[in-house]
C-alpha positions as a Python dict, from the first residue, in 0.01 Angstrom:
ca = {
    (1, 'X'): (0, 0, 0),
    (2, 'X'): (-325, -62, -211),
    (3, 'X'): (-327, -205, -546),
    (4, 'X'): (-368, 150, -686),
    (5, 'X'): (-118, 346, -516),
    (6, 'X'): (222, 432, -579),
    (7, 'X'): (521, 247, -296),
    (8, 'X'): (630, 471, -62),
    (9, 'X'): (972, 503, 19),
    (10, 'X'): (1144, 741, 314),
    (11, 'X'): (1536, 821, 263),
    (12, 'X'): (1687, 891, 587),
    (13, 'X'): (2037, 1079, 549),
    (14, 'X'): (2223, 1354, 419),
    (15, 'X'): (2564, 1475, 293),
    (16, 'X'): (2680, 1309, -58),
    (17, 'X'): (2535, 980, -51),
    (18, 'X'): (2181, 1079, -20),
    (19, 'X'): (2165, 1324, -357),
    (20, 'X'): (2340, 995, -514),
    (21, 'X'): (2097, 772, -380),
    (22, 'X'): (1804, 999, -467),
    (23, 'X'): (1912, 1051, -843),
    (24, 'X'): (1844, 652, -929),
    (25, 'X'): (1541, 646, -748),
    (26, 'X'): (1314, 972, -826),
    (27, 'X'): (1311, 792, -1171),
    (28, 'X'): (1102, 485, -1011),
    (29, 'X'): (697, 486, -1022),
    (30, 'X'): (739, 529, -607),
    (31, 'X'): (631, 816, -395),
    (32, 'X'): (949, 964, -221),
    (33, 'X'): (1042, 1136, 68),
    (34, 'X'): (1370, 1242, 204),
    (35, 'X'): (1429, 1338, 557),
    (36, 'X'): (1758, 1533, 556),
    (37, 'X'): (2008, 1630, 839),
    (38, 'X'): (1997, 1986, 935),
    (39, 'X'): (2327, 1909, 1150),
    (40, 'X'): (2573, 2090, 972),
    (41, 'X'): (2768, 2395, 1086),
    (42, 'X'): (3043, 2433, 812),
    (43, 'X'): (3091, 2652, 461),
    (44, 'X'): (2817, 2858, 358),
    (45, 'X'): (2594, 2633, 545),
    (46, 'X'): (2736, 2715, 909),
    (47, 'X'): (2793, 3075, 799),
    (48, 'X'): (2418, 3161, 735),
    (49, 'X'): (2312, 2930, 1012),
    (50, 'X'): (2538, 3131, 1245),
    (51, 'X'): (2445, 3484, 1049),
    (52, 'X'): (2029, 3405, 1034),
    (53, 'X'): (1954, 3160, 1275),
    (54, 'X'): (1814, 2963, 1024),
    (55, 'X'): (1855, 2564, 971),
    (56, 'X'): (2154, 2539, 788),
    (57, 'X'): (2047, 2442, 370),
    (58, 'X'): (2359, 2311, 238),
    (59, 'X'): (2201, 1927, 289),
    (60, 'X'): (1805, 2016, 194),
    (61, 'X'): (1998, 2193, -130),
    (62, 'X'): (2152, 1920, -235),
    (63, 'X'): (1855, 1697, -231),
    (64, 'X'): (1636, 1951, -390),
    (65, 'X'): (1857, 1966, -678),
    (66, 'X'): (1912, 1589, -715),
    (67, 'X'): (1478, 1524, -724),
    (68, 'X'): (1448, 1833, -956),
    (69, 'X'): (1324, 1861, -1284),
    (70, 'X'): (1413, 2148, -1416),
    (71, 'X'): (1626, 2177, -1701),
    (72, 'X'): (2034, 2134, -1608),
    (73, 'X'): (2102, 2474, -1627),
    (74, 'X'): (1900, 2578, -1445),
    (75, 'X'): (1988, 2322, -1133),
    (76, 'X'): (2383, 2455, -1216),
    (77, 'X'): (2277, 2766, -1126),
    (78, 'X'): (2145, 2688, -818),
    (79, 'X'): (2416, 2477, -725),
    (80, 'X'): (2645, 2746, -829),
    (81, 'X'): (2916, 2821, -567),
    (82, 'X'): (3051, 3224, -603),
    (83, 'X'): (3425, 3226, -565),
    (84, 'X'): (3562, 3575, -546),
    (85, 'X'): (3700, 3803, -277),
    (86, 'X'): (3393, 3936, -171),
    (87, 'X'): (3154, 3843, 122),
    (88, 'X'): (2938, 3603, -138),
    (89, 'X'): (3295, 3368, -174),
    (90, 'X'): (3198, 3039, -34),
    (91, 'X'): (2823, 3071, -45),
    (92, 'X'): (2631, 2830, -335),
    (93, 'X'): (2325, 3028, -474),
    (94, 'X'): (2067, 2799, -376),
    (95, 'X'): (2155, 2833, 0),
    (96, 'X'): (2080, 3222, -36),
    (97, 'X'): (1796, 3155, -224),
    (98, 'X'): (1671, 2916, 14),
    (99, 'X'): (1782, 3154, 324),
    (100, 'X'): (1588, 3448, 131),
    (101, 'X'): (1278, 3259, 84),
    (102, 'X'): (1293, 3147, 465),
    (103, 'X'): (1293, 3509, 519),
    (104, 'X'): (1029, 3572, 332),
    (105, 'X'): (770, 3253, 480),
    (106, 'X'): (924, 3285, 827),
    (107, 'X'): (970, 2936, 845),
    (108, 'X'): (1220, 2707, 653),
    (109, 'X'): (974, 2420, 611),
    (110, 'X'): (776, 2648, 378),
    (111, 'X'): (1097, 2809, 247),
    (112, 'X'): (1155, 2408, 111),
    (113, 'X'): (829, 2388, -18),
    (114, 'X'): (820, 2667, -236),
    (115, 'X'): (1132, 2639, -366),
    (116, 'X'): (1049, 2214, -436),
    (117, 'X'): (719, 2349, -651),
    (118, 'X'): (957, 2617, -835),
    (119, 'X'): (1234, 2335, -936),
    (120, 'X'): (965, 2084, -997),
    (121, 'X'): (1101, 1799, -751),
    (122, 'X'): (986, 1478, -756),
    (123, 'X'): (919, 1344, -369),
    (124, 'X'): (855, 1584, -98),
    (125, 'X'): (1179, 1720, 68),
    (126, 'X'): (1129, 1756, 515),
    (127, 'X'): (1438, 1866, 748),
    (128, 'X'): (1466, 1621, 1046),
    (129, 'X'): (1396, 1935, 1244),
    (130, 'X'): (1242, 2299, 1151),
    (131, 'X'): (1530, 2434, 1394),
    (132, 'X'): (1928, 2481, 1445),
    (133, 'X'): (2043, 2163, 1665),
    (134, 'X'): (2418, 2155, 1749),
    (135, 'X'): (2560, 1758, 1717),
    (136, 'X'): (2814, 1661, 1956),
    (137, 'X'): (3041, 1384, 2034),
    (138, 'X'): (3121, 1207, 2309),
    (139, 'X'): (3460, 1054, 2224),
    (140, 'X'): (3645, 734, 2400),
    (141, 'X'): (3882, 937, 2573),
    (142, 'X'): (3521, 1141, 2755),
    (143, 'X'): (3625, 1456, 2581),
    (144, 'X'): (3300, 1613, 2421),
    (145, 'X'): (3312, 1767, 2099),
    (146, 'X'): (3064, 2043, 1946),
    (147, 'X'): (2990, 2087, 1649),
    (148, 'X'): (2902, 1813, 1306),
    (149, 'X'): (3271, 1948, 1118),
    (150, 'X'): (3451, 1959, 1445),
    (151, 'X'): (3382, 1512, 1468),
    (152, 'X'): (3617, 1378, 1186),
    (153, 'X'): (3864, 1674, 1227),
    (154, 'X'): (3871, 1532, 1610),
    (155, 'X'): (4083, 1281, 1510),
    (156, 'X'): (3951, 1064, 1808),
    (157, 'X'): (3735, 735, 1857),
    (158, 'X'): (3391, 852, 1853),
    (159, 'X'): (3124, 652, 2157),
    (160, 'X'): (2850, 869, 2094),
    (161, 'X'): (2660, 1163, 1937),
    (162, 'X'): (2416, 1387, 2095),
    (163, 'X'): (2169, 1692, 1994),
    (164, 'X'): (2140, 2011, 2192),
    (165, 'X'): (1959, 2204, 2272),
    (166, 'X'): (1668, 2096, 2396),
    (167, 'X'): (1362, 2074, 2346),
    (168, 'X'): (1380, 1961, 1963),
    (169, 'X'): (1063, 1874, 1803),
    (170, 'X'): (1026, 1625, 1463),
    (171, 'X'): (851, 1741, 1172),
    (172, 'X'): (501, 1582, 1171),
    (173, 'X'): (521, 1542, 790),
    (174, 'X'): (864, 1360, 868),
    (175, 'X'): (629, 1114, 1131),
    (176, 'X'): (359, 1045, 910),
    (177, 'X'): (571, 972, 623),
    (178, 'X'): (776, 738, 817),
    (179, 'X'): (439, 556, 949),
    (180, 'X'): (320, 538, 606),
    (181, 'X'): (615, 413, 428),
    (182, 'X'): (665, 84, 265),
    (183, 'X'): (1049, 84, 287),
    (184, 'X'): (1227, 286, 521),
    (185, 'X'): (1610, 360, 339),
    (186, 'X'): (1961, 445, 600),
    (187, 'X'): (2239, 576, 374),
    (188, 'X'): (2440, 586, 225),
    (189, 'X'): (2640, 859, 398),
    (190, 'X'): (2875, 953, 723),
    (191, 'X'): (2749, 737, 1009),
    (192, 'X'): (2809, 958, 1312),
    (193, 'X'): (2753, 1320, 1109),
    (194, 'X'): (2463, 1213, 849),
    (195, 'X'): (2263, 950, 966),
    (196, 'X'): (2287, 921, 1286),
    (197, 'X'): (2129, 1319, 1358),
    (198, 'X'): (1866, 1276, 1201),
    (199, 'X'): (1740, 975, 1437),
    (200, 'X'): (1823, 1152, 1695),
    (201, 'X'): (1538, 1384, 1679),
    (202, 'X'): (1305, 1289, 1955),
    (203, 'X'): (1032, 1075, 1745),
    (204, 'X'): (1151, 984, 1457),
    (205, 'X'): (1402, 716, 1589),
    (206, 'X'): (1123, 563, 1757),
    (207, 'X'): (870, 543, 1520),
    (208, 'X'): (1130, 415, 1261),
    (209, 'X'): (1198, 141, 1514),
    (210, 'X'): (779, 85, 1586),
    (211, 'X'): (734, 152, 1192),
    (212, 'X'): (609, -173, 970),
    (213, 'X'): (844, -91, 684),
    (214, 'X'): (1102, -271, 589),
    (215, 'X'): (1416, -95, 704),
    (216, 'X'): (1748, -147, 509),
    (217, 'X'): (2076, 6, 538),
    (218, 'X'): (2294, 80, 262),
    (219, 'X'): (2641, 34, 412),
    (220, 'X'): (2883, 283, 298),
    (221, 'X'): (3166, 176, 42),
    (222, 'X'): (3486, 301, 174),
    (223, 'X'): (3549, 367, 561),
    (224, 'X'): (3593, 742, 737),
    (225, 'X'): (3873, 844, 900),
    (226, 'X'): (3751, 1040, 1189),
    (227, 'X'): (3406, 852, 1231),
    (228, 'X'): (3443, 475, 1106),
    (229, 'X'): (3813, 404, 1122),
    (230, 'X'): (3847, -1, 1049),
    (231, 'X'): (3460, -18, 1066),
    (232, 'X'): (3325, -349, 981),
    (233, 'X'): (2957, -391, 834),
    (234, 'X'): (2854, -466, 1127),
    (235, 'X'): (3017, -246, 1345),
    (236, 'X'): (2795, 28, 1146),
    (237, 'X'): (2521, -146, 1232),
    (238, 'X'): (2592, -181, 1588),
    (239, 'X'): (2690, 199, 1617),
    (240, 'X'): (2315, 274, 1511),
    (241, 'X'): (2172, 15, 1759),
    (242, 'X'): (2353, 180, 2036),
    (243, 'X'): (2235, 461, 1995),
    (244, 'X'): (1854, 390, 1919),
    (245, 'X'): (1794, 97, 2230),
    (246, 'X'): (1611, -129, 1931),
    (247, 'X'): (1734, -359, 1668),
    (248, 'X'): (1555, -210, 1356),
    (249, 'X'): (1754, -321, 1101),
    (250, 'X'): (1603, -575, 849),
    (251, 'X'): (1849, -596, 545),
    (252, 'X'): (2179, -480, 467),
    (253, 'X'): (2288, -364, 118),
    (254, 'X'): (2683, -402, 83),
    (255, 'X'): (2915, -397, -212),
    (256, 'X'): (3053, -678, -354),
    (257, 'X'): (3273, -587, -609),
    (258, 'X'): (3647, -550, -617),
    (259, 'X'): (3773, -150, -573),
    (260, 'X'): (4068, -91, -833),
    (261, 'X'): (4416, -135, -639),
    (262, 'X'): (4506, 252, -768),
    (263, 'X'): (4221, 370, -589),
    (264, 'X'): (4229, 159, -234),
    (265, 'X'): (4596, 318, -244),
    (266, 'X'): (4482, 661, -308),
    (267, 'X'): (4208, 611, -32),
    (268, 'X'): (4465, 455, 225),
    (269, 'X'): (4651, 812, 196),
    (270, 'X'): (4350, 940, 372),
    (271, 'X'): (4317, 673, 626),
    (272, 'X'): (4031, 546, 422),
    (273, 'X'): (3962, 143, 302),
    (274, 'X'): (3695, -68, 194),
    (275, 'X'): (3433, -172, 437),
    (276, 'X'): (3435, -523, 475),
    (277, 'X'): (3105, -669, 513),
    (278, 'X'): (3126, -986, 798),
    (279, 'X'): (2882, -1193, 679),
    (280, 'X'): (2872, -1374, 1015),
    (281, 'X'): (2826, -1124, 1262),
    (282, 'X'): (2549, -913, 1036),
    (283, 'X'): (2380, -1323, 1035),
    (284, 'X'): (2386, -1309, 1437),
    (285, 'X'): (2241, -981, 1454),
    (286, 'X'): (1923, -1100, 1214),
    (287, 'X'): (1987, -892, 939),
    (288, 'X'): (1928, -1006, 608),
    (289, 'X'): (2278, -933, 377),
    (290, 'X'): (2211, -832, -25),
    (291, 'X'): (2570, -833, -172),
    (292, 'X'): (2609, -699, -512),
    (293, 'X'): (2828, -513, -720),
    (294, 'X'): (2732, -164, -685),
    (295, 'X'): (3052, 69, -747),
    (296, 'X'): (3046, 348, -963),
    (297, 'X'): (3413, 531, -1000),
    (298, 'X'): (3322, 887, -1077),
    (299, 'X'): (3642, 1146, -1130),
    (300, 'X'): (3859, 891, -947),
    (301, 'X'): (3580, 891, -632),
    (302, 'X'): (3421, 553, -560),
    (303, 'X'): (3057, 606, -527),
    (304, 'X'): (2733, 388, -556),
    (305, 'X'): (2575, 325, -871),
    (306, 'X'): (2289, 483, -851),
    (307, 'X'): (2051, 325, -1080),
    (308, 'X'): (2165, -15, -925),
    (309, 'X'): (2099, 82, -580),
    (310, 'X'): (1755, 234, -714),
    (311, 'X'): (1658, -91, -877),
    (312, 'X'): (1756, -354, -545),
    (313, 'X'): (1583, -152, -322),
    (314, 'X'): (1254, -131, -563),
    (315, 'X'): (1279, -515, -603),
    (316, 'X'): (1263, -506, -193),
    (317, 'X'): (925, -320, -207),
    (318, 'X'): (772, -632, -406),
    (319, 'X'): (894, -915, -204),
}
């Protein structure tokens, strides 16, 4: 980074956390980039996927909308979700528009650009992969299961995920932003079914582990039943080593602050409780813990704040 030039920051993720994530930091004087999952095969995702043979856009969507600039009507309308009895029920307006445009460009890569330069988004937007890839599971028990919805429905202890089919190439956008970065962002967002896929991709795994960013991971807030059952800090962090043969990690952003008791009972109903963050065991794996108090209860969901999440990680860039 020169004196003159913006930080750069690369968001690896997808799923909820990363439009959350992405919302308190497109309003920073950084250059952004998101690398998004293009894992999923449910909803109106999976259905055009299956339908066009297209990389599903549910996740790309999402982010598009949460960098845009447009005014908000205009991003509720391509959010929009039609619910009716006809063959549109399910399916949110920006995933046809973005399935149309792919259409049009032949290639979803353009399809993203296009519609990022109509919405006026702030970063650039790049799928982990210009292609369908299938994530499976390997579970404890050896059963293998296909498909990113099928994981948590499993119900089983998950020892690894995989991409098929082969061969699957990395965006070179996706490698030269990661090479260029200045911090290098994990999360927040489901371990096994949002992060993890998109390091998969032959490449960009390994060049985040070679890269010369700073690499931090913002662990998640509340564990997953299905993926991160009485997951630890640490155990998240371990889970990503595993599967990438390098310790990459450099800091650790957890959450300090006390969840309301109504809402750690609501989340137990699903099998769901705060991630504890072992202080100890992130210390003998050399990563560097930040703990603050970054909660943000939003229609009885406990999410990060975004604007304090967007303002620890920008205070990273100038140490």
């Amino acid at each position: 980074m020169t004196e003159t030039s913006s930080p750069k920051i690369a968001v690896v993720g997808g799923g909820t956390g990363l439009p959350v994530l992405l919302r308190g930091l497109k309003n920073l004087p950084v250059e952004l980039s998101a690398i998004v999952t293009v894992a999923d095969d449910g909803g109106s995702s999976g259905r055009l996927r299956e339908e066009m043979e297209i990389p599903p856009p549910g996740d790309v969507r999402n982010v598009i909308a949460a960098l845009s600039d447009q005014e908000p009507l205009i991003i509720e309308m391509f959010q929009h979700r039609f619910n009716s009895n006809s063959e549109l029920s399910g399916h949110s307006l920006g995933n046809l528009i973005l399935a149309a445009l792919t259409s049009i460009t032949g290639n979803f890569v353009h399809a993203i650009q296009e519609m990022s330069r109509v919405l006026n988004v702030r970063g650039h937007v790049l799928p982990a992969a210009n292609q369908c890839v299938v994530l499976n599971a390997e579970m404890e028990d050896g059963s293998i299961v296909i498909g990113e919805s099928k994981i948590p429905e499993a119900g089983k202890t998950v020892k690894r995920v995989f991409l098929t089919p082969e061969p699957i190439k990395p965006l070179e956008e996706s490698i030269q932003v990661i090479r260029e970065a200045d911090l290098i962002v994990l999360g927040p967002g489901s371990l096994y079914t949002s992060i993890l896929p998109n390091l998969l991709v032959p490449g960009i795994g390994e060049e985040i582990c070679k890269a010369k960013a700073k690499k931090v991971y913002i662990c998640n807030l509340m564990t997953q039943p299905g993926e991160t059952l009485n997951f630890s800090a640490s155990d998240h962090i371990q889970a990503l080593y595993s599967h990438m043969d390098c310790s990459f990690i450099d800091l650790i952003l957890v959450n300090n602050e006390p969840i309301p008791s109504h809402l750690k009972y609501r989340y137990q109903e699903e099998q769901a409780r705060p991630v504890v963050f072992d202080v100890e065991n992130l210390a003998k794996l050399g990563i560097e813990v930040i703990a603050e108090e970054i909660i943000s209860l939003d229609k009885g969901l406990v999410r990060h704040n975004t604007e304090k999440v967007a303002q620890i990680l920008y205070s990273l860039i100038e140490r």
